[in-house]
PDB file of C-alpha atoms in Angstrom:
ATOM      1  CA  UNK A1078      72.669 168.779  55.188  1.00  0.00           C
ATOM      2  CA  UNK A1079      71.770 167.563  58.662  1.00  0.00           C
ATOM      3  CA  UNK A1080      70.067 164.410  56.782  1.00  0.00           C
ATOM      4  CA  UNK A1081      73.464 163.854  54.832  1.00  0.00           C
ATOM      5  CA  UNK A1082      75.720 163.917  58.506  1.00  0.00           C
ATOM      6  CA  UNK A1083      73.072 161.541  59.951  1.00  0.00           C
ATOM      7  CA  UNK A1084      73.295 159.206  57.220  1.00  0.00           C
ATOM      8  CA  UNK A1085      76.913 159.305  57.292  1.00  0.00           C
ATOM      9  CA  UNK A1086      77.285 158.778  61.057  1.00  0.00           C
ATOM     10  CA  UNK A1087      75.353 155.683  61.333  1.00  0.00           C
ATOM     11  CA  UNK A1088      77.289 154.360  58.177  1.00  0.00           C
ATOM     12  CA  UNK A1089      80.798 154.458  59.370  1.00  0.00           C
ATOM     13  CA  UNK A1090      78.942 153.646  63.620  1.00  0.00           C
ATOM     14  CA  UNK A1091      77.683 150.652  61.503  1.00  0.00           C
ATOM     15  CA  UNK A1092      81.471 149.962  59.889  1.00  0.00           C
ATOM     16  CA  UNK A1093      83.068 150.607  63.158  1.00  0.00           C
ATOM     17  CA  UNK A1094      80.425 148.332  65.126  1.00  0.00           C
ATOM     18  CA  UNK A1095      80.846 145.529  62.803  1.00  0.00           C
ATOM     19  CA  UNK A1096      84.326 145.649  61.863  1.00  0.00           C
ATOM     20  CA  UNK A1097      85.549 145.562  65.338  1.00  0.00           C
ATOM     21  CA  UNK A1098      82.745 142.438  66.205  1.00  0.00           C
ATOM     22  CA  UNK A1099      85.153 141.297  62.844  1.00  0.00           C
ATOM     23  CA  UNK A1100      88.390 141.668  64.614  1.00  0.00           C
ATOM     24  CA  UNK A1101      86.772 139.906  68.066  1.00  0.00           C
ATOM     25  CA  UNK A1102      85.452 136.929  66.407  1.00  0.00           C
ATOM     26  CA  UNK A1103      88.780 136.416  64.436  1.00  0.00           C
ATOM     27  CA  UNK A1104      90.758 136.285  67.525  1.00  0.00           C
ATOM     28  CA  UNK A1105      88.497 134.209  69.207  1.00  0.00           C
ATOM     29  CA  UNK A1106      88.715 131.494  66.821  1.00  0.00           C
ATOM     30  CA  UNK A1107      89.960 128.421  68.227  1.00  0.00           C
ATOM     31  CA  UNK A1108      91.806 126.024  66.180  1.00  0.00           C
ATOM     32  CA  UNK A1109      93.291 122.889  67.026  1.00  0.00           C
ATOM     33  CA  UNK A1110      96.719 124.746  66.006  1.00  0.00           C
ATOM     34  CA  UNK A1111      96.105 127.751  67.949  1.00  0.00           C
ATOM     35  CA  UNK A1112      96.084 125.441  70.331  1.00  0.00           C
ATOM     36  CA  UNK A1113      99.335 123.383  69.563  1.00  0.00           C
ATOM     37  CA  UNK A1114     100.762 126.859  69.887  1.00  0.00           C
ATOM     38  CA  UNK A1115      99.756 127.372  73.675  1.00  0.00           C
ATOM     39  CA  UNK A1116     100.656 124.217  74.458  1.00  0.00           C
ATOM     40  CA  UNK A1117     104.374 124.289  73.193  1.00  0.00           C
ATOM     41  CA  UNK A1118     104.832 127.839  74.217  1.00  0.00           C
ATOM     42  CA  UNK A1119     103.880 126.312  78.127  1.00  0.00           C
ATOM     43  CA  UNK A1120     106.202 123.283  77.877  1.00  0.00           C
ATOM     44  CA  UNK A1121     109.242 125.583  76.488  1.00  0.00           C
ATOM     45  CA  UNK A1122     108.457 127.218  79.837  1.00  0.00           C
ATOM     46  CA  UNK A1123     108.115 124.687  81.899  1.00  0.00           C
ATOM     47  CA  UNK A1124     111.400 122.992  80.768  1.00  0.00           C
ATOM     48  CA  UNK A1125     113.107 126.338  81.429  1.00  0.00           C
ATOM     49  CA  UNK A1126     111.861 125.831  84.991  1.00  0.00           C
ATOM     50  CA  UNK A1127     109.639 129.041  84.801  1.00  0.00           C
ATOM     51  CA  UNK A1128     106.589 127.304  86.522  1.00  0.00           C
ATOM     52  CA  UNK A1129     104.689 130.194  86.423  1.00  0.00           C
ATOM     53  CA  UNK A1130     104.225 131.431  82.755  1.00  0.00           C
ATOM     54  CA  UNK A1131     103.908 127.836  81.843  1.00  0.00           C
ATOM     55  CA  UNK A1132     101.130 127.430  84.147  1.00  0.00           C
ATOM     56  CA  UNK A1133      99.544 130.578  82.509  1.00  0.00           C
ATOM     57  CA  UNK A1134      99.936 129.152  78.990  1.00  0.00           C
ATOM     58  CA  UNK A1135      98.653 125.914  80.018  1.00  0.00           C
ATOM     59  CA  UNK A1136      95.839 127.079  81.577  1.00  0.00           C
ATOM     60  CA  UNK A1137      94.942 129.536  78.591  1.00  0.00           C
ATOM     61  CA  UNK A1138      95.001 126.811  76.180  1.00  0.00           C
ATOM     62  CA  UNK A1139      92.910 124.672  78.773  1.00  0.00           C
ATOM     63  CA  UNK A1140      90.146 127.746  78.700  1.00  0.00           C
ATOM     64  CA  UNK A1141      90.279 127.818  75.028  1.00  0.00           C
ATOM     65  CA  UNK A1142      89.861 124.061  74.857  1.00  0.00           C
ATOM     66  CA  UNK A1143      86.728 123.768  76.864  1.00  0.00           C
ATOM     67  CA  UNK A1144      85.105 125.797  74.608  1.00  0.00           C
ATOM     68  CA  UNK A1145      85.618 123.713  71.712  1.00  0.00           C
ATOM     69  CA  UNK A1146      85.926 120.022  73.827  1.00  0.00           C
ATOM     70  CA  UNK A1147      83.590 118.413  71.740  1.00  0.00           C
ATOM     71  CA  UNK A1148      85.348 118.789  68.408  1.00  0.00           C
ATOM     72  CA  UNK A1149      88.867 118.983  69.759  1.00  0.00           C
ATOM     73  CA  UNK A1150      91.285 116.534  67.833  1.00  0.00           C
ATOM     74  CA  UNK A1151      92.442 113.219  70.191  1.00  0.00           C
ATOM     75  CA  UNK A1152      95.973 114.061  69.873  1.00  0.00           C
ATOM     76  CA  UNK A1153      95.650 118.291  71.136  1.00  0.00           C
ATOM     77  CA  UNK A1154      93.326 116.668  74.015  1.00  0.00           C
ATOM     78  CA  UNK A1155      96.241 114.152  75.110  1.00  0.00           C
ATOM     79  CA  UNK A1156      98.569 116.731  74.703  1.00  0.00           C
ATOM     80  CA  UNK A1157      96.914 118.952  76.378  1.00  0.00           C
ATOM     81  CA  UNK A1158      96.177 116.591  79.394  1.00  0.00           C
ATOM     82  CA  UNK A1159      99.718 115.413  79.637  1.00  0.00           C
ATOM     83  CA  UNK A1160     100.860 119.017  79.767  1.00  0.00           C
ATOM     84  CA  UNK A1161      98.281 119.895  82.326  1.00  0.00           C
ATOM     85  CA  UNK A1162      99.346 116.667  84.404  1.00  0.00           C
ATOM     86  CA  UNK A1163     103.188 117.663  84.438  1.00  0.00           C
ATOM     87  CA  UNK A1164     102.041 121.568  85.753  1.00  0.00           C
ATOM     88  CA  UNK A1165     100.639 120.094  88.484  1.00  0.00           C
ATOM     89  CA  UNK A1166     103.621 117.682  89.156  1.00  0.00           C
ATOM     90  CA  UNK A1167     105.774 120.340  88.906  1.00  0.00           C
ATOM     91  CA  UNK A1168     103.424 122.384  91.291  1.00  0.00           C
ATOM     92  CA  UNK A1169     103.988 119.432  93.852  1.00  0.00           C
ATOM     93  CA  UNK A1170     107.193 119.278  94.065  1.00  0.00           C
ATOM     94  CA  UNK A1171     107.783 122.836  94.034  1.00  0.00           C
ATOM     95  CA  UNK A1172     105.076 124.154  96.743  1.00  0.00           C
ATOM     96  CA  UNK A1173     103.402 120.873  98.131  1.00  0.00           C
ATOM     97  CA  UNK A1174     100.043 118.899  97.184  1.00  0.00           C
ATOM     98  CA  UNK A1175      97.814 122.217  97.842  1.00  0.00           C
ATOM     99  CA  UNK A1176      97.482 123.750  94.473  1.00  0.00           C
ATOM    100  CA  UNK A1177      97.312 120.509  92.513  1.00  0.00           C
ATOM    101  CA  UNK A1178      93.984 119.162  92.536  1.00  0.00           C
ATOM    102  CA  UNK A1179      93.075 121.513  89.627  1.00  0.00           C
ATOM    103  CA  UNK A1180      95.653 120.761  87.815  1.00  0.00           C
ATOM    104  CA  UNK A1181      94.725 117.224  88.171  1.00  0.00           C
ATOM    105  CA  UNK A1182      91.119 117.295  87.861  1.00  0.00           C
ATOM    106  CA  UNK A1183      91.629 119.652  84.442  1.00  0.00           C
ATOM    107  CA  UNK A1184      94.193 116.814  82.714  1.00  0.00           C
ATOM    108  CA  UNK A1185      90.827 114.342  83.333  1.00  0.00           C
ATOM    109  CA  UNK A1186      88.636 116.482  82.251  1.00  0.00           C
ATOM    110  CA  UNK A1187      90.316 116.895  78.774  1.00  0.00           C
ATOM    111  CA  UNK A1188      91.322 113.176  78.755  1.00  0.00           C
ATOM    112  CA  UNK A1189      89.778 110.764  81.331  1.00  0.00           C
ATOM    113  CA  UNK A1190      92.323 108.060  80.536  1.00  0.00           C
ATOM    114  CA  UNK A1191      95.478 110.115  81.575  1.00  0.00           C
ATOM    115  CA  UNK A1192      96.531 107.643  84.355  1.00  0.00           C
ATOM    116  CA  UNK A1193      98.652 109.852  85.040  1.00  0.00           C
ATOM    117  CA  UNK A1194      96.768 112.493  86.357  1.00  0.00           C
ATOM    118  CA  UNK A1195      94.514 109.891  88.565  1.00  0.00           C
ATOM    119  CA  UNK A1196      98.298 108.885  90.253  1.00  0.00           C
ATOM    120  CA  UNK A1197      98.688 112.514  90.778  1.00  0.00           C
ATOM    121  CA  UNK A1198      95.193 113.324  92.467  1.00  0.00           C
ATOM    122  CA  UNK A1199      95.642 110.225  94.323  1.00  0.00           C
ATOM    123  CA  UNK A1200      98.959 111.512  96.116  1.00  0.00           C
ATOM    124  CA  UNK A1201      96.591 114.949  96.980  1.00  0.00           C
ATOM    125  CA  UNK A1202      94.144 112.989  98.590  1.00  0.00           C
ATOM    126  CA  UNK A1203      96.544 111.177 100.611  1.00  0.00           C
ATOM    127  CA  UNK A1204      97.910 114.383 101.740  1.00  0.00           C
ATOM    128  CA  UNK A1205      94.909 115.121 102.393  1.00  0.00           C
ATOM    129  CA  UNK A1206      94.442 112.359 104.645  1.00  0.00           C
ATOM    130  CA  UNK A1207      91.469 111.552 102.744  1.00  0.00           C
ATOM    131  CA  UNK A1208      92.200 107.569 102.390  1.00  0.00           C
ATOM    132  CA  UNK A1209      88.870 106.642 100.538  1.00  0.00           C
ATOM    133  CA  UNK A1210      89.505 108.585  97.826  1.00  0.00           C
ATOM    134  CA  UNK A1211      93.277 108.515  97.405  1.00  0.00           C
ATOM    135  CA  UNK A1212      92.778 104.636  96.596  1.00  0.00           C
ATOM    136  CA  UNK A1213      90.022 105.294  94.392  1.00  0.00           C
ATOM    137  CA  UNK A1214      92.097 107.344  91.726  1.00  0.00           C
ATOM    138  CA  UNK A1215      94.994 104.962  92.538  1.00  0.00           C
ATOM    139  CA  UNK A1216      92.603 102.291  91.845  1.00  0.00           C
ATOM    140  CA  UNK A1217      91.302 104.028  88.588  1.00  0.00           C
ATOM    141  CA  UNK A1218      95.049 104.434  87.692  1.00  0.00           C
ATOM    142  CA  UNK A1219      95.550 101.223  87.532  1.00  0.00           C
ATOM    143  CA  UNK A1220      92.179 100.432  85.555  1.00  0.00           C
ATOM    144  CA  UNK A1221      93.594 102.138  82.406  1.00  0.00           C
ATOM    145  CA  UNK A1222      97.419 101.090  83.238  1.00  0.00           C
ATOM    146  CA  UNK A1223      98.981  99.298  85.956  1.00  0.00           C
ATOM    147  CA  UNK A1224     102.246 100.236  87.068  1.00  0.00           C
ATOM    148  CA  UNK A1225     104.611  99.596  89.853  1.00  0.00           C
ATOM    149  CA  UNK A1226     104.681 102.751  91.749  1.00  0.00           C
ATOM    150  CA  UNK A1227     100.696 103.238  91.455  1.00  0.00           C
ATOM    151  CA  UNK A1228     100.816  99.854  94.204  1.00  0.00           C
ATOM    152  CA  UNK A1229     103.278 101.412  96.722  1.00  0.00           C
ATOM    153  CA  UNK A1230     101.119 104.897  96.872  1.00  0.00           C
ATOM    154  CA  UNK A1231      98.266 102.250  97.445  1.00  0.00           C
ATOM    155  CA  UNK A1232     100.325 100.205 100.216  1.00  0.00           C
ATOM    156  CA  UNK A1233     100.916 103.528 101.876  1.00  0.00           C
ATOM    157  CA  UNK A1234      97.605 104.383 102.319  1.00  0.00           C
ATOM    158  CA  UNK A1235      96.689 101.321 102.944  1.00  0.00           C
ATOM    159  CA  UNK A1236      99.228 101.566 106.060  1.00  0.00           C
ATOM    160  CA  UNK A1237      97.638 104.551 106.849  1.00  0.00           C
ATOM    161  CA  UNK A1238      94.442 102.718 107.422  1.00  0.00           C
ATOM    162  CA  UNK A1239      95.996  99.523 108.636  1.00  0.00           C
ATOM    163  CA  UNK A1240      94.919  97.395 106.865  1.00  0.00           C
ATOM    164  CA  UNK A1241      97.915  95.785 107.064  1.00  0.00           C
ATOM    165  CA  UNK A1242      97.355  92.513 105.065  1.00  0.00           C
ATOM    166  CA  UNK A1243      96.053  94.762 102.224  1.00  0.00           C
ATOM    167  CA  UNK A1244      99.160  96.768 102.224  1.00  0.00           C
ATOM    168  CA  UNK A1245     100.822  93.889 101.939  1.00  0.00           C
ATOM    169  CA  UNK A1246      99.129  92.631  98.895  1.00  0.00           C
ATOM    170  CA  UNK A1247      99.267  95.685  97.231  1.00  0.00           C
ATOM    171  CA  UNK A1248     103.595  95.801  97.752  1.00  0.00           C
ATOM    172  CA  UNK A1249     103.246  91.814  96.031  1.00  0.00           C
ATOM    173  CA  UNK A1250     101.146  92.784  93.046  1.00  0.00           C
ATOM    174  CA  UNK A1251     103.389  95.938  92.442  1.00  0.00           C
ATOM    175  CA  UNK A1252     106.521  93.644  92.244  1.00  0.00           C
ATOM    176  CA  UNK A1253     105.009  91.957  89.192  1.00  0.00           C
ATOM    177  CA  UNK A1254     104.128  94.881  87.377  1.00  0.00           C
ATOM    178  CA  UNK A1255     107.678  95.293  85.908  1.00  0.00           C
ATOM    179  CA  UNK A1256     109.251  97.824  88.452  1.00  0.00           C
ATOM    180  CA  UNK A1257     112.270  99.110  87.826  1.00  0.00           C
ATOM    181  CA  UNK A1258     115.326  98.563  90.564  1.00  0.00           C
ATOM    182  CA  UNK A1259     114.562 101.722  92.728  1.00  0.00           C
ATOM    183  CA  UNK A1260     110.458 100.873  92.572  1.00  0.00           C
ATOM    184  CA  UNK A1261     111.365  96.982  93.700  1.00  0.00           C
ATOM    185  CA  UNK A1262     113.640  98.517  96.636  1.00  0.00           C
ATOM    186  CA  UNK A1263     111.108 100.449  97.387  1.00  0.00           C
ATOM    187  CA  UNK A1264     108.068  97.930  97.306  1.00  0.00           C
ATOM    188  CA  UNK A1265     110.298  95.310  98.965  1.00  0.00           C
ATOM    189  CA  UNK A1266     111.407  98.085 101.587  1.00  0.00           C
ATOM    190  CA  UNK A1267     107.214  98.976 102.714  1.00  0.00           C
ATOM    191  CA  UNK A1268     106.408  95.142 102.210  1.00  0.00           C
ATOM    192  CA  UNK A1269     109.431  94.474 104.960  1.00  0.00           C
ATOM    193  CA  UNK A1270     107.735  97.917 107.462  1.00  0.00           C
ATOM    194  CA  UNK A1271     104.388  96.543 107.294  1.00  0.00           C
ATOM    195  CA  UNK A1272     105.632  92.681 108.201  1.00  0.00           C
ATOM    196  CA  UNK A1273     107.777  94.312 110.958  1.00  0.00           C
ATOM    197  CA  UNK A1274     104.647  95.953 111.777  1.00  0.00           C
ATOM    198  CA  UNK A1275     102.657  93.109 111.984  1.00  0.00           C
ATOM    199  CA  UNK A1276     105.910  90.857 114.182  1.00  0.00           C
ATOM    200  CA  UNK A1277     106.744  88.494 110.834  1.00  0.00           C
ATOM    201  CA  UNK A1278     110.654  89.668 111.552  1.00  0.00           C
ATOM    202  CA  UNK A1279     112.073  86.925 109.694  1.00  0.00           C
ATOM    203  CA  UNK A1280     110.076  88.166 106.475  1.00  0.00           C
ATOM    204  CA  UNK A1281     110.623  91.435 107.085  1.00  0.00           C
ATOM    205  CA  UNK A1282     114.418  91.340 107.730  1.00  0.00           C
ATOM    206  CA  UNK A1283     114.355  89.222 103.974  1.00  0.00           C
ATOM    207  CA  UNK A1284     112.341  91.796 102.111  1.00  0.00           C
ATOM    208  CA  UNK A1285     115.009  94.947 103.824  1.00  0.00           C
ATOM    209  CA  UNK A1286     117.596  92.920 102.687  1.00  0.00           C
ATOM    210  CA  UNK A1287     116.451  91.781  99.305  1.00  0.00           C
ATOM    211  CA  UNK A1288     115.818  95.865  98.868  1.00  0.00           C
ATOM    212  CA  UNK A1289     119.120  96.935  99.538  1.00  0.00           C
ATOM    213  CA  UNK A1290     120.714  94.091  97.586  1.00  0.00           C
ATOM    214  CA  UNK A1291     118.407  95.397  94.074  1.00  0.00           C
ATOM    215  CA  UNK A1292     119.017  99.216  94.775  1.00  0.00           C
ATOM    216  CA  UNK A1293     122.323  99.518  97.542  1.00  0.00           C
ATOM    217  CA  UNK A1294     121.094 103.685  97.324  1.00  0.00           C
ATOM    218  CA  UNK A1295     118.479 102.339  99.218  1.00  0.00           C
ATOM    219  CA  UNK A1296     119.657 103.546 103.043  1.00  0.00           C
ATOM    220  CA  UNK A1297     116.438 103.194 104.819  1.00  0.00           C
ATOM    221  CA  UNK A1298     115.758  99.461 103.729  1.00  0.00           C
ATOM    222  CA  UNK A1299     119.889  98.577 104.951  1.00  0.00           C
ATOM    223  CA  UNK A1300     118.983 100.817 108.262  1.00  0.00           C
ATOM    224  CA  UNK A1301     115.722  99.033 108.614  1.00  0.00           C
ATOM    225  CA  UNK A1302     117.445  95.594 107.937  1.00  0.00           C
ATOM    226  CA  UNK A1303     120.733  96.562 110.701  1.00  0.00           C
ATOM    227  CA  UNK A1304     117.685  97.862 113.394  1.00  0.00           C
ATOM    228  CA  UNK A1305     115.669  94.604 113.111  1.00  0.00           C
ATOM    229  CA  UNK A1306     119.217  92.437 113.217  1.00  0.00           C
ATOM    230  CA  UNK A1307     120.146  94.656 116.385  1.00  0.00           C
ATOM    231  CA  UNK A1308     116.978  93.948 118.491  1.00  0.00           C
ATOM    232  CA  UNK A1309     117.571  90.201 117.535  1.00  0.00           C
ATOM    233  CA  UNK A1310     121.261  90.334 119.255  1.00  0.00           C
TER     234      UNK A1310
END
């Protein structure tokens, strides 16, 4: 009788053991859907403004994906990345640059050709006041896709540096990367600081005047421009 009750104990420990090791392993399957799922669940949030059970979807699916990088499907990874990437712009705008380097640095790490993501870590280094690196990602930005506001983060820190003829440049090559109205005003508005800066007033009162004229919501560049026109009179 004893014999029988052993026998029967390490049966059903053996059923329990393995049946439950079942039940783990099934739930910690991860499937490019399972994934999909995370990912929309987070972005519902997110557009409902609820920053912070998006972030913790996000950054579940993120944990999930690591495990599985190498066989993730291109389209989840983008997804992913781009998802991660607008957590951490929403995070900046919300509470400041502090918290968004991880966000940042995650998007890359599931897709290293989210420009995005190298704009965004660039504007957390230049918080930072960490100059070298800010134009760096900027710089890698602009490797995979070059785009108008990517040169004015660059002219900034470049100002910040002065290296004014730099900054400059950087304003000139932004204004032929298609910007749109508000990104001209805005180019044309730094390119007219920095010549200001450096005492070219006649090309800086054209470029605060040029940058009102494209984008009249523009105040500083019409302030800027009525300033430089007062110290003339």
């Amino acid at each position: 009788m004893p014999a029988i009750r052993k026998d029967k104990l390490i049966t059903i420990f053996c059923i329990l053991v393995f049946g439950f090791t079942g039940v783990a392993m099934a739930q910690e399957k991860i499937t490019d859907a399972s994934l999909t799922v995370l990912i929309s669940e987070g972005k519902a949030y997110l557009e409902k403004g609820d920053l912070s059970n998006a972030g913790k979807k996000i950054l579940t699916a993120y944990e999930n994906a690591i495990k599985v990088k190498s066989s993730l499907n291109t389209g989840v990874s983008k997804d992913l990345s781009e998802a991660l990437f607008k957590v951490g712009d929403a995070v900046l705008k919300k509470e400041g640059s502090g918290k968004v380097k991880g966000w940042a640095e995650k998007s890359i790490e599931i897709n290293n050709r989210n420009d995005d993501s190298y704009l965004l870590l660039g504007r957390v280094y230049y918080d930072g006041k960490d100059y070298a690196k800010a134009i760096n990602a900027v710089n890698t930005a602009n490797s995979i896709k070059k785009r108008a506001n990517n040169y004015l983060l660059l002219a900034f820190t470049r100002l910040k540096e002065k290296s004014y003829q730099k900054a400059i440049d950087d304003c000139s090559e932004g204004l032929k990367n298609n910007p749109t109205a508000k990104e001209a005003s805005a180019l044309l508005n730094m390119r007219g600081f920095i010549y200001n800066v450096t005492g070219d007033k006649e090309k800086a009162k054209k470029d605060y005047l040029d940058a009102y004229n494209i984008d009249p919501e523009n105040k500083a560049a019409k302030n800027n421009y009525d300033n430089l026109k007062k110290l003339e009179s």
